[in-house]
CSV table of C-alpha atoms and ligand atoms in Angstrom, one decimal:
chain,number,residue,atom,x,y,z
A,702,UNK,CA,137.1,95.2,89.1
A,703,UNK,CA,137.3,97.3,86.4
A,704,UNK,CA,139.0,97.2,82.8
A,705,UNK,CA,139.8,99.8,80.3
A,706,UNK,CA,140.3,98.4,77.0
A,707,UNK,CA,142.1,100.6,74.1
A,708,UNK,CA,141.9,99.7,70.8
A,709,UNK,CA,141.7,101.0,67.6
A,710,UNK,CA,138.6,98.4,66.7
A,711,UNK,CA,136.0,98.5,69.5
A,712,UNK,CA,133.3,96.4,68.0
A,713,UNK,CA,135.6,93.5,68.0
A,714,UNK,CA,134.6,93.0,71.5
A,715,UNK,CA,130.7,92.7,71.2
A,716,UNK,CA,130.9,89.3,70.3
A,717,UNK,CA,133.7,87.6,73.4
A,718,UNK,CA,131.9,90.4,75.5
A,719,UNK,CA,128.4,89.9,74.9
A,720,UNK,CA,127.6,86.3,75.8
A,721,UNK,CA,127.5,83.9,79.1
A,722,UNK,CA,130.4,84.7,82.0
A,723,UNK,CA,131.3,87.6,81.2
A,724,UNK,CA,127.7,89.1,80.2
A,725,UNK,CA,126.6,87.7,83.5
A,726,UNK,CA,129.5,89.6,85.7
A,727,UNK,CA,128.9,93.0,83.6
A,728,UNK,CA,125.3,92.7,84.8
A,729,UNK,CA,125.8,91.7,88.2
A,730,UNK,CA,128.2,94.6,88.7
A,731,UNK,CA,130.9,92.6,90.0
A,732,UNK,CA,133.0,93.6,86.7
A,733,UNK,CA,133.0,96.8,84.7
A,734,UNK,CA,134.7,96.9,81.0
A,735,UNK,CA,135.2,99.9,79.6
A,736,UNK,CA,136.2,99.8,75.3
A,737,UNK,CA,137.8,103.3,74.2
A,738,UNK,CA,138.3,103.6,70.8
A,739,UNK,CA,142.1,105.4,70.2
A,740,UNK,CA,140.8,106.9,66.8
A,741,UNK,CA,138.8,109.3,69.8
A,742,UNK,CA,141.7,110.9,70.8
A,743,UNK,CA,143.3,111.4,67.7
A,744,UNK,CA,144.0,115.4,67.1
A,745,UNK,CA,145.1,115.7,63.4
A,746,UNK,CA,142.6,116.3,60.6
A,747,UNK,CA,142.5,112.9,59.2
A,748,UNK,CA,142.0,111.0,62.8
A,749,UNK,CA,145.4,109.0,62.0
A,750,UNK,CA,146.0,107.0,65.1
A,751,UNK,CA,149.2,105.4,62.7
A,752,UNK,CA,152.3,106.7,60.7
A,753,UNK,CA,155.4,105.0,58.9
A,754,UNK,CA,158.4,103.3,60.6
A,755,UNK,CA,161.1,105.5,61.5
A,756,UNK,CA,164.5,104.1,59.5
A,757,UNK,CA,162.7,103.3,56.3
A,758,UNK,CA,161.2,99.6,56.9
A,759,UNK,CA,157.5,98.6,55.9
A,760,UNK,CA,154.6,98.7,57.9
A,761,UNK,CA,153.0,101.1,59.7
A,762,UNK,CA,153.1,102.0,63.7
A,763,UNK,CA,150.9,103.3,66.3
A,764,UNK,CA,151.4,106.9,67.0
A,765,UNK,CA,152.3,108.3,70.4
A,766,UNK,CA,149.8,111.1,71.2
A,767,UNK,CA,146.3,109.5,70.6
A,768,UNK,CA,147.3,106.4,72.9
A,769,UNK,CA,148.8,109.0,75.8
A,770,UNK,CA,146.2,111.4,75.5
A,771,UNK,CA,143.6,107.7,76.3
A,772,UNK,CA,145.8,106.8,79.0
A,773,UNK,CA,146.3,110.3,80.7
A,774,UNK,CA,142.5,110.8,80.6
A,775,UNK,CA,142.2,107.2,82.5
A,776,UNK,CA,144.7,108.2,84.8
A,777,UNK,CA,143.6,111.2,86.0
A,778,UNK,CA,140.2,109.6,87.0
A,779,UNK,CA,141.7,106.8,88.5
A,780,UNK,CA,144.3,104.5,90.0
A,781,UNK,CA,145.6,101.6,87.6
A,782,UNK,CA,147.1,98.3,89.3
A,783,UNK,CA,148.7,97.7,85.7
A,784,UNK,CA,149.1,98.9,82.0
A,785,UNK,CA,149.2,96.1,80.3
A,786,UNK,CA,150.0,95.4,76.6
A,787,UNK,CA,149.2,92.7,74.2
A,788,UNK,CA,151.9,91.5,71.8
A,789,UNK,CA,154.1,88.1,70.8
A,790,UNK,CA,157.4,89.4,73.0
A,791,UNK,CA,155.8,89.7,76.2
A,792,UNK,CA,155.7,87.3,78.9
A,793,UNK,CA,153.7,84.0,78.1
A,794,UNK,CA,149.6,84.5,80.0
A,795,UNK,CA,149.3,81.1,82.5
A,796,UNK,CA,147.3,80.6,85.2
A,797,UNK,CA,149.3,82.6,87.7
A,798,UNK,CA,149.5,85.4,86.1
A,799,UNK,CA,145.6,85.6,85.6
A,800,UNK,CA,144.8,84.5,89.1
A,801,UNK,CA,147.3,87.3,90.1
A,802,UNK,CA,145.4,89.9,87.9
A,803,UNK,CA,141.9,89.0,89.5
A,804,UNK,CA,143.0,90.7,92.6
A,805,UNK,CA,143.2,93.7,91.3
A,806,UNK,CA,141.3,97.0,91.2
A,807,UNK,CA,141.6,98.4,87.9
A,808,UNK,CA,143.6,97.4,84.7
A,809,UNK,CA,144.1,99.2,81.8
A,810,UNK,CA,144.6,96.9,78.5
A,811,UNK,CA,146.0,98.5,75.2
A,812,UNK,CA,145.7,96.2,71.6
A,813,UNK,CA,148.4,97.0,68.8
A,814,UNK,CA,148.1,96.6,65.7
A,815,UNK,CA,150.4,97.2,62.4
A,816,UNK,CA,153.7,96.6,63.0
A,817,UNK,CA,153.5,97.6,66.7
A,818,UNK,CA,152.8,100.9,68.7
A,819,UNK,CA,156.0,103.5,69.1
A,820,UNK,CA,157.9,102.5,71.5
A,821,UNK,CA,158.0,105.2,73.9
A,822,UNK,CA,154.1,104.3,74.7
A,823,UNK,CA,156.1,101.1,76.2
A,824,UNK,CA,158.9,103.2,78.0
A,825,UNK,CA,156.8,105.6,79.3
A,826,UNK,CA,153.1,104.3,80.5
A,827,UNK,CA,153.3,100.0,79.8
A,828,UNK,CA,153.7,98.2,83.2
A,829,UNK,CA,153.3,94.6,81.8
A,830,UNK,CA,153.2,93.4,78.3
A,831,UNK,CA,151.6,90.8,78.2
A,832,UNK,CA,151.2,87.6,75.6
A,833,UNK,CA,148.8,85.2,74.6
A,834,UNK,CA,150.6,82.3,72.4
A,835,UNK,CA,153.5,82.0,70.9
A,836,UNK,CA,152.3,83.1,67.5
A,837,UNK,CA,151.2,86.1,65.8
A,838,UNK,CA,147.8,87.7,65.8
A,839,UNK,CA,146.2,90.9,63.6
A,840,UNK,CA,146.1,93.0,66.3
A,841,UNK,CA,146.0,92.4,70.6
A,842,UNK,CA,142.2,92.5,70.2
A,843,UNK,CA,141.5,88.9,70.6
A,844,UNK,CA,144.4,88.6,73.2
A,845,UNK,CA,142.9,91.0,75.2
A,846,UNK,CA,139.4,88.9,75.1
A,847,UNK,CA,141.2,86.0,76.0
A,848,UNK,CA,143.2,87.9,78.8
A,849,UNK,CA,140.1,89.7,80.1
A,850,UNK,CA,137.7,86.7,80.6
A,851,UNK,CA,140.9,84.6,82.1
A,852,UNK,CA,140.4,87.4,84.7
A,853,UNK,CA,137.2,87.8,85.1
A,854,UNK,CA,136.1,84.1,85.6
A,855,UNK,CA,137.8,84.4,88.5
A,856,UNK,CA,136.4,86.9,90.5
A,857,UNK,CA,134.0,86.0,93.3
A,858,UNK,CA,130.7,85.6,92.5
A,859,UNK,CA,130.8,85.3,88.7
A,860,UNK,CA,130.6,81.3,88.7
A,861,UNK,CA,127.4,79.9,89.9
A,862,UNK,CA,129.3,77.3,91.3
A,863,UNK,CA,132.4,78.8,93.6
A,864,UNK,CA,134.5,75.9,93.9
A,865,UNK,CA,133.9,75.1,90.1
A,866,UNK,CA,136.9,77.8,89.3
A,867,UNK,CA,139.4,76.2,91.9
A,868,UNK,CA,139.3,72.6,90.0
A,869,UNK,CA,140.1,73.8,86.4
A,870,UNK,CA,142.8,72.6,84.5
A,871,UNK,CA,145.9,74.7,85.7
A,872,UNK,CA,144.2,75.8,88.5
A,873,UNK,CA,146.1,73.0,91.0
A,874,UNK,CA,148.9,72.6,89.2
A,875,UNK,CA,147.3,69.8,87.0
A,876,UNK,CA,145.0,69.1,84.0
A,877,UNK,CA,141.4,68.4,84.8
A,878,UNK,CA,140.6,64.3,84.9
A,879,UNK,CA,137.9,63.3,82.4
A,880,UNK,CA,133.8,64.3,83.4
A,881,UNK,CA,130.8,62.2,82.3
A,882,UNK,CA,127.5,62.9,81.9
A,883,UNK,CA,124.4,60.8,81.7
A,884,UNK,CA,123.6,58.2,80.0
A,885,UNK,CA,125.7,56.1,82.0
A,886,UNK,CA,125.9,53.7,78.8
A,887,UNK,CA,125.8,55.5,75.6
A,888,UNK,CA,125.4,52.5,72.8
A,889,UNK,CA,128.4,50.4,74.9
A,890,UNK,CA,130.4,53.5,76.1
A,891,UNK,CA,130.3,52.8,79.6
A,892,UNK,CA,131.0,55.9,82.5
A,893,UNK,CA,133.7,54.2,84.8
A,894,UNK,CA,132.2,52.2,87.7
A,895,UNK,CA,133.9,54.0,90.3
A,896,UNK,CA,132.0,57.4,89.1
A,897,UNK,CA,128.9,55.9,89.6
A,898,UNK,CA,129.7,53.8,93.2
A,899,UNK,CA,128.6,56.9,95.2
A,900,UNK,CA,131.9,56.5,97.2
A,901,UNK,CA,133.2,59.6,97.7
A,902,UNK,CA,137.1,58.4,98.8
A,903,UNK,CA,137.0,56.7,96.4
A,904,UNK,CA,135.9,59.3,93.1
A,905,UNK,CA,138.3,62.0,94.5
A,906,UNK,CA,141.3,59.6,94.2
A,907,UNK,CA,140.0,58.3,91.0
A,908,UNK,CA,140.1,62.0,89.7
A,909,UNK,CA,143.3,63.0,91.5
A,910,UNK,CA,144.7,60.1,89.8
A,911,UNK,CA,143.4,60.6,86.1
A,912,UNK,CA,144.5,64.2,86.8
A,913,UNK,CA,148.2,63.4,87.6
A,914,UNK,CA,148.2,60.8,84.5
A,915,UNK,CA,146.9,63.0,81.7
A,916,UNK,CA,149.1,65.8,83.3
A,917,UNK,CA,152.1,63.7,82.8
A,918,UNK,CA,151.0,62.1,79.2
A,919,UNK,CA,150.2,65.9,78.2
A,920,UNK,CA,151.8,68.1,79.6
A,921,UNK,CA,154.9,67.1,82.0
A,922,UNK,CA,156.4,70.3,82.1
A,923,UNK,CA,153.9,70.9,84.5
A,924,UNK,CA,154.7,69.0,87.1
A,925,UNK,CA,156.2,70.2,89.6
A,926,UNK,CA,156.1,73.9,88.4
A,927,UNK,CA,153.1,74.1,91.2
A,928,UNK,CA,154.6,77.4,92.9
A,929,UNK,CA,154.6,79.6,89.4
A,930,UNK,CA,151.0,79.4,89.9
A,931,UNK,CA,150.8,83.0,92.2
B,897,ADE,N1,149.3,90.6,69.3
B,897,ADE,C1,149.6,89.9,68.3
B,897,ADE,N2,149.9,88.7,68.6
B,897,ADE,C2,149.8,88.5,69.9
B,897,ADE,C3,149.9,87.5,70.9
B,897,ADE,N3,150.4,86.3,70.5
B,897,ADE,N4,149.7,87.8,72.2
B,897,ADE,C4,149.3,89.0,72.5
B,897,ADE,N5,149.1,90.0,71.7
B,897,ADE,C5,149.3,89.8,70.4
């Protein structure tokens, strides 16, 4: 898989990018992420990739060209499953939507910032607009981290352990029952019997149970919302 990202800050990815799962699948060449800096593209002689609102209010917006010409050179190279961008009034990221994405060839992601991008960008080239939280960040920057390594974890190959994606939280339609780790008695705090009886029956219905509990303590809404999850 490969993903474009466009952004008018491309070092704020070295860090999310640049450590553990999504290092690993970069280097294993089972993902490719591509960072294009928008300020690139930008013809005028100040490299302004932003101008003032239209109608008089405050702020600044993203301009059309820079972010068109990005996109056009992108396209022309190759095909793009979606054009997705990140901002507070698109639809809510979940599970689905990420498991959904994984199966896909190419994405393009573009990051606003300021008070938005001009919304003919959105008319004319976005094909998903995607959000993160309901709250407001700087900029799509870290929404596009989070989006991108939702993805990625995904693909084949880029967990050591296969089956390891399958059981996260979400994942089933339920939140992940608790895990241990040795000691099996840390000063009193004891691991639950069952975990340790080697009975196999016995653990999975243990953890399906615990799952099914915390998912209705935490998170009811959940239950029974099984078939949103693509
Ligand atoms: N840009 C700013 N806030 C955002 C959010 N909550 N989700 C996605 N993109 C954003």
């Amino acid at each position: 898989m490969r993903i474009d990202i466009l952004t008018i800050f491309p070092d704020m990815f070295e860090g999310p990018f640049n450590h553990s799962i999504i290092k690993r699948s970069v280097e294993k060449g089972l993902a490719e992420i591509h960072i294009h800096n928008i300020r690139d593209f930008a013809t005028n002689k100040h490299r302004n990739v932003d101008d003032y609102v239209y109608g008089g209010s405050a702020g600044m917006v993203m301009m059309v060209q820079p972010i068109a010409d990005c996109i056009d050179k992108l396209r022309a190279e190759r095909e793009y499953a979606e054009i997705i961008f990140l901002t507070p009034d698109g639809e809510l990221l979940n599970q689905g939507m990420a498991n959904q994405m994984s199966l896909k060839e190419n994405l393009i992601m573009l990051c606003g910032h300021y008070k938005g991008i001009d919304e003919r960008i959105r008319e004319h080239y976005i094909t998903k607009e995607i959000s993160v939280g309901d709250y407001v960040l700087s900029g799509g920057e870290l929404a596009a981290a989070v989006l991108t390594d939702s993805i990625i974890r995904l693909l084949p190959g880029v967990l050591n352990d296969e089956t390891s994606a399958l059981s996260d939280s979400f994942q089933d339609g339920l939140l992940s029952p608790p895990v241990y780790t040795r000691p099996a008695n840390y000063q009193g705090w004891k691991v639950p019997d069952v975990l340790l009886s080697g009975n196999d029956k016995e653990i999975k219905a243990w953890n399906y149970a615990q799952s099914l509990e915390r998912t209705r303590l935490r998170r009811p809404g959940m239950l029974g919302e099984t078939e949103k999850l693509g």
